[in-house]
Coordinates of C-alpha atoms in Angstrom, one line a residue:
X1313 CA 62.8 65.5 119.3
X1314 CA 64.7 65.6 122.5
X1315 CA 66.7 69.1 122.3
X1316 CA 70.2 67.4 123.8
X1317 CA 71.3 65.5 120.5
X1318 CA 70.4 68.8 118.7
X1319 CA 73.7 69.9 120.7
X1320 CA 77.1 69.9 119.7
X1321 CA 79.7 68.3 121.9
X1322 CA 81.7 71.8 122.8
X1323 CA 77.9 73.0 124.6
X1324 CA 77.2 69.7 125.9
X1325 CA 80.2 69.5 127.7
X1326 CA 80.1 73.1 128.8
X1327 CA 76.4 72.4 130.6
X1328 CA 77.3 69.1 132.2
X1329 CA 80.1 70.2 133.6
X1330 CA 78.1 73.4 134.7
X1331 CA 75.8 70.8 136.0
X1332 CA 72.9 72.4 133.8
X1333 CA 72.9 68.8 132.5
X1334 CA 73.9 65.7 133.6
X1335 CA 76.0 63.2 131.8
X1336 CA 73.6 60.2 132.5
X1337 CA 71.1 62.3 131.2
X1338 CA 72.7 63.2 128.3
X1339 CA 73.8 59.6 127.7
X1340 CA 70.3 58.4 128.0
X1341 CA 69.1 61.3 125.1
X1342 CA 71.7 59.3 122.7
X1343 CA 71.1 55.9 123.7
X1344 CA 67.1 56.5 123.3
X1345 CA 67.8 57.9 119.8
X1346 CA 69.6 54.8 119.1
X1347 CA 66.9 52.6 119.6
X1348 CA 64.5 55.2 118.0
X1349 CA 66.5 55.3 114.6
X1350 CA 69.2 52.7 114.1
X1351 CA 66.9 50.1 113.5
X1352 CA 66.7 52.3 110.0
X1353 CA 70.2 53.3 109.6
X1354 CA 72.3 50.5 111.4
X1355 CA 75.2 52.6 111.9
X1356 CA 75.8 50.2 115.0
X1357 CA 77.6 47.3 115.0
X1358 CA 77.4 47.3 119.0
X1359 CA 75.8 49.4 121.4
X1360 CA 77.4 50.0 124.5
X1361 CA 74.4 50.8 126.9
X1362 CA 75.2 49.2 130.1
X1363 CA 79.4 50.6 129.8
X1364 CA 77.8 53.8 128.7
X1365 CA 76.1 54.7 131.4
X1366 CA 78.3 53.4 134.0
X1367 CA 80.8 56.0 132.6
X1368 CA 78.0 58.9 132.7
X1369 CA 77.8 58.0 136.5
X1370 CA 81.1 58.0 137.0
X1371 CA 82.1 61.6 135.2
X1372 CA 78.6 62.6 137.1
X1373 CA 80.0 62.0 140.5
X1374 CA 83.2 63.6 139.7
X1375 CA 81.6 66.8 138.5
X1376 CA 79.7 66.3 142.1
X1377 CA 82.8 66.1 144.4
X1378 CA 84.2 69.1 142.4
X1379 CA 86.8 67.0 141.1
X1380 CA 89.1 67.8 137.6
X1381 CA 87.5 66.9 134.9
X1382 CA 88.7 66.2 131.3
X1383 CA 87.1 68.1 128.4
X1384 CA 84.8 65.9 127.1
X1385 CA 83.4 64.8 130.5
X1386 CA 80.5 63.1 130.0
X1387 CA 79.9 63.5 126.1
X1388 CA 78.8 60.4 124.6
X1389 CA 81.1 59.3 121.4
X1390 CA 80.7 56.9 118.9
X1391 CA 83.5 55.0 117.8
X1392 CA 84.9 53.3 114.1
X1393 CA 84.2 49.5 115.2
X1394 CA 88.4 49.0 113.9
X1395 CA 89.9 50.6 117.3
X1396 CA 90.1 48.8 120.0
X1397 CA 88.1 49.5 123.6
X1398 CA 89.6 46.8 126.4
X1399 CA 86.7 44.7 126.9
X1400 CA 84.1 45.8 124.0
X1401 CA 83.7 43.7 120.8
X1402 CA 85.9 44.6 118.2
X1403 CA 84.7 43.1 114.9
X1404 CA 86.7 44.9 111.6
X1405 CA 82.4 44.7 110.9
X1406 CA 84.5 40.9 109.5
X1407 CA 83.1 37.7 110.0
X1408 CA 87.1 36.5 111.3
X1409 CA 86.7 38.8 114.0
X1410 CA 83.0 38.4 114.5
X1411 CA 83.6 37.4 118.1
X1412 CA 86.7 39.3 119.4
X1413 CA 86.8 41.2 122.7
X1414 CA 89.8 43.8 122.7
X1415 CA 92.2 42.9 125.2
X1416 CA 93.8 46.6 125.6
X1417 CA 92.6 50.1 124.8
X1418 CA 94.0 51.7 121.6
X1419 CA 95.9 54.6 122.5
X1420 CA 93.3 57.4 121.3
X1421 CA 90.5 55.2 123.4
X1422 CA 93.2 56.0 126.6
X1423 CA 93.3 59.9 125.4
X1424 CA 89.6 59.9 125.6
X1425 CA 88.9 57.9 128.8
X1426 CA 91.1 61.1 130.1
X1427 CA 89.0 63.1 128.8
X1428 CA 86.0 62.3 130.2
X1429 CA 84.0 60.8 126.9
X1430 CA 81.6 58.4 127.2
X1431 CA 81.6 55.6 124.4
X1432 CA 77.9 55.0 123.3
X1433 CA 78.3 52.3 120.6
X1434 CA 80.9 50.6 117.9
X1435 CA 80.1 52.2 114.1
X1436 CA 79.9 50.0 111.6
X1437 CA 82.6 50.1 108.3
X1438 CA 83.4 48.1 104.9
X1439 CA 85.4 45.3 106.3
X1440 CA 89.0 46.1 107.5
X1441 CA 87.9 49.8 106.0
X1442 CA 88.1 48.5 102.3
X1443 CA 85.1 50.5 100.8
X1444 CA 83.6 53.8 100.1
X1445 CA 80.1 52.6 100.7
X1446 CA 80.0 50.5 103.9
X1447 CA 78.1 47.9 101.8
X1448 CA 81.1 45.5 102.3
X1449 CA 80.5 44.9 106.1
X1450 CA 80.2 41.6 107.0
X1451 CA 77.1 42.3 108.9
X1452 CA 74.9 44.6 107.0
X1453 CA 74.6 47.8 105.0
X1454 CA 74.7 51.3 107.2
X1455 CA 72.3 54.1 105.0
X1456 CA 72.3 57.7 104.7
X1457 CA 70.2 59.1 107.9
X1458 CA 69.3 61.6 104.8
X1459 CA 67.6 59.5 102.5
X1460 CA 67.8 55.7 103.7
X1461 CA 68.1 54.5 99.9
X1462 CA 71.3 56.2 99.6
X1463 CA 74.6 54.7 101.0
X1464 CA 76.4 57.0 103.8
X1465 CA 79.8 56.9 102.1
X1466 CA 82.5 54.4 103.5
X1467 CA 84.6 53.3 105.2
X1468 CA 83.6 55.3 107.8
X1469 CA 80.0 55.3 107.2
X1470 CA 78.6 54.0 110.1
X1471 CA 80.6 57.0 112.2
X1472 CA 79.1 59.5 109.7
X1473 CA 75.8 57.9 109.8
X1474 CA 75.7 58.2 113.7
X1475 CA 76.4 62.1 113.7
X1476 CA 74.3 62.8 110.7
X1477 CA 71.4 61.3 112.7
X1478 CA 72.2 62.6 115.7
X1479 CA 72.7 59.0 117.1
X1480 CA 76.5 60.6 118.6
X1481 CA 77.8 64.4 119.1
X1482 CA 81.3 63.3 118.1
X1483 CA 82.4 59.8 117.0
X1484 CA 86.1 58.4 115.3
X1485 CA 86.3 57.3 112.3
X1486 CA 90.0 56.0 110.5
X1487 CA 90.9 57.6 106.8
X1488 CA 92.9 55.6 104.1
X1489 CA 92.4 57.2 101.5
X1490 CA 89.3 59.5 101.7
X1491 CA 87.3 57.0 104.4
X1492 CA 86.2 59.9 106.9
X1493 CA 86.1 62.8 104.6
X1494 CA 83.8 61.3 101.9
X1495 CA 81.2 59.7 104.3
X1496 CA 81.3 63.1 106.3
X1497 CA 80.3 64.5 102.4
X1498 CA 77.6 62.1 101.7
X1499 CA 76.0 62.5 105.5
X1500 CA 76.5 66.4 106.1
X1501 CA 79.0 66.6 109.1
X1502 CA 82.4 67.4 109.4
X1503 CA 85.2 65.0 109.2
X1504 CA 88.9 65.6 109.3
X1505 CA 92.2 63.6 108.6
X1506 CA 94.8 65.0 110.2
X1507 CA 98.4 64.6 109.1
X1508 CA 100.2 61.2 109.1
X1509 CA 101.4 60.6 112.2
X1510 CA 99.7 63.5 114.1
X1511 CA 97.4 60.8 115.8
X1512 CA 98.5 57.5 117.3
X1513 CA 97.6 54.3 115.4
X1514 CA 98.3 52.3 118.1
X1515 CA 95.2 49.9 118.5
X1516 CA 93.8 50.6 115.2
X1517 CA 93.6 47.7 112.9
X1518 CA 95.9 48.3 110.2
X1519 CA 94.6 48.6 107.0
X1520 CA 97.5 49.9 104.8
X1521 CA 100.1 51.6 107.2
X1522 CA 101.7 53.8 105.5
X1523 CA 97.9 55.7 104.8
X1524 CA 96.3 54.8 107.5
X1525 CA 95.3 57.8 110.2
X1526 CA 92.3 58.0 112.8
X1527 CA 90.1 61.5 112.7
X1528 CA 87.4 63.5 114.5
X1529 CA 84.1 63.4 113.3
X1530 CA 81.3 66.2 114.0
X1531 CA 78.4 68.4 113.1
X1532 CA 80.7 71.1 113.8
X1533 CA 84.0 72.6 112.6
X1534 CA 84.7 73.7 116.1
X1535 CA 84.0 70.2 117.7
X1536 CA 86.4 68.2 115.5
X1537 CA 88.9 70.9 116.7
X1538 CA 88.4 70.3 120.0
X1539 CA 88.3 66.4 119.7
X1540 CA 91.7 66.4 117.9
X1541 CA 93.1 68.2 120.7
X1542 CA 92.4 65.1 122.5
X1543 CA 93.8 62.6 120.3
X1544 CA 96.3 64.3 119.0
X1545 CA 100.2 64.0 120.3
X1546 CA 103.0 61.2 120.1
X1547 CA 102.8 58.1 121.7
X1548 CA 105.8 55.8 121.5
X1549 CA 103.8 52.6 121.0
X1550 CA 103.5 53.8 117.4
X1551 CA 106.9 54.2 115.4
X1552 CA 105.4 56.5 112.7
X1553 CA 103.8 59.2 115.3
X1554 CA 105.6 62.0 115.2
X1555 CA 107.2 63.5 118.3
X1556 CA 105.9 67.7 118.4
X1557 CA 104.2 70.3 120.5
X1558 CA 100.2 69.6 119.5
X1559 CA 98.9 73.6 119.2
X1560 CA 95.5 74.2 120.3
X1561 CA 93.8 73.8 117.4
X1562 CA 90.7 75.9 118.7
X1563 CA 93.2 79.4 119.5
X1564 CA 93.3 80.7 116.4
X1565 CA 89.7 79.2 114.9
X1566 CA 88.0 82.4 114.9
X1567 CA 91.1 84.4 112.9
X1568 CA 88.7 84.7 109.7
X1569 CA 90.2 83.8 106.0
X1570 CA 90.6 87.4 104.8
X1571 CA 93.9 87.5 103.0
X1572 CA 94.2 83.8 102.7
X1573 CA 95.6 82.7 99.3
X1574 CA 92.9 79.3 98.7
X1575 CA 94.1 77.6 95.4
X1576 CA 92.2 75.7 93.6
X1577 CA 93.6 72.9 91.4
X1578 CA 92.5 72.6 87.5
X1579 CA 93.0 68.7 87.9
X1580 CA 89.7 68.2 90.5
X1581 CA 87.4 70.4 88.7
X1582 CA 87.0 68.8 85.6
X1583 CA 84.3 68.1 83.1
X1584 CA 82.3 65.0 84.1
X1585 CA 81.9 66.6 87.8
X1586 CA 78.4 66.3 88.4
X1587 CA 76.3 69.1 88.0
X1588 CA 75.2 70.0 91.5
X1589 CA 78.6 69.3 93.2
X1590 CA 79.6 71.5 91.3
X1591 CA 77.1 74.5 91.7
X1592 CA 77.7 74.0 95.5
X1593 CA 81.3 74.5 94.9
X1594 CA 80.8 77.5 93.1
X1595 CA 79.0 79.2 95.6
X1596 CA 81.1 78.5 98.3
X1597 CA 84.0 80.1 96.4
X1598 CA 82.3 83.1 96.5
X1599 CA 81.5 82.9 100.2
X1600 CA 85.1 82.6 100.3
X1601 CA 85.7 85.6 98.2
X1602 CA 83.1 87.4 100.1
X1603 CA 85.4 87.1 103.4
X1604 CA 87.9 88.4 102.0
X1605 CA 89.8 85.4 100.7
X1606 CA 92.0 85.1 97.4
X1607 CA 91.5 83.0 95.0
X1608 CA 94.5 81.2 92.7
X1609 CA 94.3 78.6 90.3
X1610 CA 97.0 75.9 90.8
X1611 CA 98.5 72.8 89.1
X1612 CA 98.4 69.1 90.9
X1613 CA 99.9 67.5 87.6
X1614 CA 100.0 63.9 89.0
X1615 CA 96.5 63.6 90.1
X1616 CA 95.3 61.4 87.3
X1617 CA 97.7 59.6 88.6
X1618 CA 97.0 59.3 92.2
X1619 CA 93.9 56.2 91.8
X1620 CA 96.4 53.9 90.4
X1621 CA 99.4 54.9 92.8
X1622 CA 96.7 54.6 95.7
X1623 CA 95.3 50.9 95.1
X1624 CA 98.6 49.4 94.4
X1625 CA 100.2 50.8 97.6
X1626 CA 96.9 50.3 100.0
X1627 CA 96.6 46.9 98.6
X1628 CA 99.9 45.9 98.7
X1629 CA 100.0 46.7 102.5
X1630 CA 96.8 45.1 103.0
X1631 CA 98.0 42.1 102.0
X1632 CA 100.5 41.7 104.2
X1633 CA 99.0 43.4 107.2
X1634 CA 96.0 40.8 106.8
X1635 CA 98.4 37.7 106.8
X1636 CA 98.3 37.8 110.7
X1637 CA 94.4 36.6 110.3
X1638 CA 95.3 32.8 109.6
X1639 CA 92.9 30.8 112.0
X1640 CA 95.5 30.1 114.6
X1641 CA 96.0 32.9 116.7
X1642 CA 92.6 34.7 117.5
X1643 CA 89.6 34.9 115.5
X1644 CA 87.8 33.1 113.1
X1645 CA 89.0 29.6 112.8
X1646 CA 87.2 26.9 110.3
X1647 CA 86.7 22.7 111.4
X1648 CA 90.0 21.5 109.5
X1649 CA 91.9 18.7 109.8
X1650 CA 95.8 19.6 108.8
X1651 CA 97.0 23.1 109.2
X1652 CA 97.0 23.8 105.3
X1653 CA 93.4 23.6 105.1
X1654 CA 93.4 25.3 108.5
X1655 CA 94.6 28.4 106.5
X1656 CA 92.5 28.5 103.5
X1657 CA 89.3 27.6 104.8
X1658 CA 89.8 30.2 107.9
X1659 CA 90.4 33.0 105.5
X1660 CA 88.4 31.8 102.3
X1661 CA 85.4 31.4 104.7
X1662 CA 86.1 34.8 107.5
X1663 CA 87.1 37.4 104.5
X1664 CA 84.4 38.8 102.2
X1665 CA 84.7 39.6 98.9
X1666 CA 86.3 43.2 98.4
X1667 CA 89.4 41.7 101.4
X1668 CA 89.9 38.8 98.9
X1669 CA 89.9 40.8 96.0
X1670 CA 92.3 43.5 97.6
X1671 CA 94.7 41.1 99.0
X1672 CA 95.2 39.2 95.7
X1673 CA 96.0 43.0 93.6
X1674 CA 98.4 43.6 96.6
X1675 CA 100.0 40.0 96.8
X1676 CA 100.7 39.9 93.0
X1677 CA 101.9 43.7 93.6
X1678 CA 104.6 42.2 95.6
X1679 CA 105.4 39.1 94.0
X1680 CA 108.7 38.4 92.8
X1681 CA 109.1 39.9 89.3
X1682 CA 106.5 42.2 89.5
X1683 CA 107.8 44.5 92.5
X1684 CA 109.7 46.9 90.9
X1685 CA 107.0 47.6 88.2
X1686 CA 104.3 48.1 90.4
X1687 CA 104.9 48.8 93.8
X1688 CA 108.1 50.3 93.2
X1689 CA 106.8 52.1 90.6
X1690 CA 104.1 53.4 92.9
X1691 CA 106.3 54.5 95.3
X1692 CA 108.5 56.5 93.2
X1693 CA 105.0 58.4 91.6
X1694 CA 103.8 58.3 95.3
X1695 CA 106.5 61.0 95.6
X1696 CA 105.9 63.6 92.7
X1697 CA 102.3 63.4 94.0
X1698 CA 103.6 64.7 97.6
X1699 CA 105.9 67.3 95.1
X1700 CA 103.2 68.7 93.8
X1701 CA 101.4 69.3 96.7
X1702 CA 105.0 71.0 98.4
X1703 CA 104.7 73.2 95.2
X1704 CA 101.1 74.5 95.2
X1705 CA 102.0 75.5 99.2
X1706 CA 104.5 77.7 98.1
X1707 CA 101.8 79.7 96.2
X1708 CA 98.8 79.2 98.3
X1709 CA 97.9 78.7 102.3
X1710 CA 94.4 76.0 101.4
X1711 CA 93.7 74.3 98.5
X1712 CA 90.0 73.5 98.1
X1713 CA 88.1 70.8 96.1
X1714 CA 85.2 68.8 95.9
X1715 CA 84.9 66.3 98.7
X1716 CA 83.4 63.4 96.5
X1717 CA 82.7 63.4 92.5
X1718 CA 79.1 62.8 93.0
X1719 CA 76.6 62.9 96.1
X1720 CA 75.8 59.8 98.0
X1721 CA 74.3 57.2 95.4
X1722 CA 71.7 54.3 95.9
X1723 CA 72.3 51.2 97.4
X1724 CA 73.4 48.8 95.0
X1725 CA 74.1 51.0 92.4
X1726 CA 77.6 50.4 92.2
X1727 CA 78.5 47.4 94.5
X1728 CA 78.7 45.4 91.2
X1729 CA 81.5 47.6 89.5
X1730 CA 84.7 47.8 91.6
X1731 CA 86.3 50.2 89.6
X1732 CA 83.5 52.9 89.5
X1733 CA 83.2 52.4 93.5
X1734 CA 87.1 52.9 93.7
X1735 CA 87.1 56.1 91.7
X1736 CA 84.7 57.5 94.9
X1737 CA 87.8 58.5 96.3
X1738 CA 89.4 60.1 93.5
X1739 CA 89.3 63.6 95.2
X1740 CA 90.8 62.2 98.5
X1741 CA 92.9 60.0 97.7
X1742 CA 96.1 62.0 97.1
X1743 CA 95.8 63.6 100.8
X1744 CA 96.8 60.4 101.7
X1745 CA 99.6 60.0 99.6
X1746 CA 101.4 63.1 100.7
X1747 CA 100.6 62.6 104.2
X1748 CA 98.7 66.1 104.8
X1749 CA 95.9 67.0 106.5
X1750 CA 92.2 67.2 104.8
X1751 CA 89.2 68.0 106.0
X1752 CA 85.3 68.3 104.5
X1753 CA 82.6 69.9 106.0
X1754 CA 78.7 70.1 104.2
X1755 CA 78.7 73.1 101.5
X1756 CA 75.0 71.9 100.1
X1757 CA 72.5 69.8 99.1
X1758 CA 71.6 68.1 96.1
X1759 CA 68.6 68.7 93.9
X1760 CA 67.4 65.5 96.2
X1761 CA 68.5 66.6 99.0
X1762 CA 71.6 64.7 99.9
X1763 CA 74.3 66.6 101.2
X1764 CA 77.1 68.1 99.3
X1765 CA 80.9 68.5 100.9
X1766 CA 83.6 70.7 100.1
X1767 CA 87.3 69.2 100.6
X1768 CA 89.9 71.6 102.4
X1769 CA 93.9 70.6 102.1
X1770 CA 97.0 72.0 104.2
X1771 CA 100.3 71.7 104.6
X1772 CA 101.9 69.3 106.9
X1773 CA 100.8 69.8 110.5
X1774 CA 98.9 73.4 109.6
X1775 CA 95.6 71.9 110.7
X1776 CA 95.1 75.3 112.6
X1777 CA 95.1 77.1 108.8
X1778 CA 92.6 74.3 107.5
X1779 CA 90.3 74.6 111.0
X1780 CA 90.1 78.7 110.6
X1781 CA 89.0 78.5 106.9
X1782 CA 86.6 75.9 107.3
X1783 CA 85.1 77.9 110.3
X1784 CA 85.3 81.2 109.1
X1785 CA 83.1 79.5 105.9
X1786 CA 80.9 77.9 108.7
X1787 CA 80.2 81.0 110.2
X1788 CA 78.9 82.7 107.0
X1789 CA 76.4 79.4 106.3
X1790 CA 73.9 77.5 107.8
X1791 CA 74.8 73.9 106.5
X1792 CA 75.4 72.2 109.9
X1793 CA 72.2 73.8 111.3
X1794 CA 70.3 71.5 109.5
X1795 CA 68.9 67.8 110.1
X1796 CA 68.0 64.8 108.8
X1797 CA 64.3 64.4 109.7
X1798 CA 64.9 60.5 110.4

């Protein structure tokens, strides 16, 4: 195996700009890989060979004529195949947008084009992000670079697929409600959410908009720092990003967590968690001890509500965010011959099964007579869940939880249940709902191997808090040392 992929993205970018390696050189390591493994994962919806490289020559002749260059000069990223690259395929992984080639760059593709990165490939995803699986893309089913009969966790799972098998050093993936942190569980990497409105959304296709943020993926606590210092900032083509000094979320990373007060809340370890998630957890509370950390029991007394709240709110907004695909505009468009038809046939035929199903909960949310009692209603729980959250902060600087309920499960397993697939994200979901950050990073392995992640909350906009924990934990482990063998 060729050393460079075993590298993370803070070394590679160190040695190319060092010139101890060179970016086409590096770029060629990952594209080879590609074609050496994706033909078993498919966590590729496109790859971007030919624009790949062409952007490893370019950062390579800057480093040569002693130019400035960004911080992630030359470091090959893979990117959530929902934000938009001017000129690349853009797909949703949806049969309505099957064919679309971005006409701008989204906002955090501009941040990293200034950086220096270098965009290897589009990741695959559930359609519009609905999923905790990626068995509801359009195209096919990405698997776990662990064990390829297990899913990689959705909707992000193509992004976590591509790190865990060392396809990409970093790659983007966009969060909902749990859709980078649980993939980054079931494929043993790191994946963060940061706070709502922390990152711009601007060229992201919305999902539900109030939830939706985009977030570093990595092997490495240190590199998802360093890529969210990229992203990160305001940007006023998008109304809900919030106008603040970014810190530098790798300053204070190697503080250590002795005297930090980690809580951990009754509600998310329950009976019914399974047996090895839960054995992994238990040790990694005593790492934490071990540091020097305290440990408190807290209260999150809405959490059993936070599945229902979740589905009628994301749905309800995907339901009208999805209205804009009608066959007319761009995408998609079905052989009709009156507009009416035009509609129904566009959409019946372009949207699979979980967008239709989604849509329907979320328009019947919003129809008349019914608002009030469940989206209203949602809105108004929505709240104590953020309450509770402002509460347990007052008592404690991290909360920590299981990322996901269970490891990574088989193929198929659950695709024909909607209900047990939703309650995948039961540990995430509320994150999203109170708008702070989360992260997980790999605590374990199952007694089969897969990988086991631990889920780390803050307070608004104290990312730097949640990045020194998980790294001081990294630091005492050996989790993200290990690899697939793929």
């Amino acid at each position: 195996m060729n050393e460079i992929i075993k590298m993370t993205a803070t070394d590679l970018a160190a040695k190319i700009k060092n010139k101890e390696l060179s970016s086409v050189e590096v770029t060629k390591a990952f594209i080879n890989r590609i074609k050496e493994v994706d033909p078993k994962i498919k966590a590729y919806v496109t790859v971007c060979e030919d624009y790949a490289l062409k952007q490893a020559q370019n950062s390579d002749e800057k480093i040569a004529k002693g130019e400035n260059v960004g911080v992630l000069e030359g470091v090959p990223i893979a990117i959530k195949d929902n934000i938009l690259i001017k000129d690349i395929r853009m797909t949703a992984s949806s049969k309505i947008l099957e064919n679309y080639i971005a006409p701008y760059d989204a906002t955090v593709i501009t941040k990293l084009k200034n950086a220096g990165a270098v965009f290897v490939g589009k990741a695959n995803l559930d359609e519009f992000a609905m999923g905790s699986s990626t068995e509801n893309s359009a195209f096919f089913t990405t698997r776990n670079p662990w064990n390829t009969e297990h899913i990689p966790g959705g909707s992000s799972g193509g992004s976590a697929s591509a790190v865990g098998a060392m396809t990409a050093p970093l790659a983007l993936g966009t969060d909902t409600g749990g859709s980078i942190r649980q993939p980054a569980s079931c494929c043993g990497i790191v994946g963060v959410k940061p706070t709502y409105g922390r990152v711009s959304r601007f060229g992201a296709v919305a999902f539900a908009s109030s939830l939706d943020q985009i977030g570093p993926m990595s092997k490495t606590v240190e590199d998802s720092a360093l890529l969210l210092n990229v992203i990160a900032g305001h940007d006023t083509k998008d109304s809900t990003s919030i106008n603040m000094e970014v810190p530098d979320y790798l300053s204070k990373i190697k503080d250590g967590v002795k005297g930090l007060k980690i809580g951990l809340p009754k509600e998310y370890f329950i009976d019914g968690l399974d047996t090895d998630v839960k054995a992994a957890l238990d040790k990694a509370i005593e790492v934490y001890k071990n540091l020097g950390a305290e440990i408190v029991e807290i209260s999150l007394p809405h959490t059993d509500y936070a599945v229902a709240v979740y589905y009628i709110i994301c749905c309800s907004e995907a339901s009208a965010n999805l209205a804009r695909y009608d066959g007319v505009r761009y995408g998609f468009r079905a052989e009709c011959t009156n507009l009416l038809d035009e509609y129904q046939k566009s959409r019946g035929q372009g949207f699979g099964a979980e967008v239709k199903r989604r849509i329907m909960l979320g328009t019947y949310a919003l129809s008349a007579g019914y608002y009030d009692a469940f989206y209203g209603k949602a809105q108004k729980v929505r709240t104590l869940i953020k309450q509770d959250f402002e509460k347990a902060f007052e008592k404690v600087d991290i909360i920590l939880t299981p990322s996901a309920p269970t490891p990574a499960f088989k193929i198929g397993e659950k695709s024909s249940d909607p209900l047990q697939m939703y309650l995948s994200d039961i540990f995430t979901i509320s994150c999203n709902l109170a708008a702070i950050p989360g992260m997980s990073l790999p605590c374990g392995f199952s007694q089969k191997g897969i990988p086991i992640g631990m889920q780390l909350l803050a307070k608004n906009f104290d990312e730097q808090t949640m990045f020194k924990t998980a790294f001081g934990y990294q630091q005492a482990t050996d989790w993200h040392k290990q690899f697939p063998k793929i």
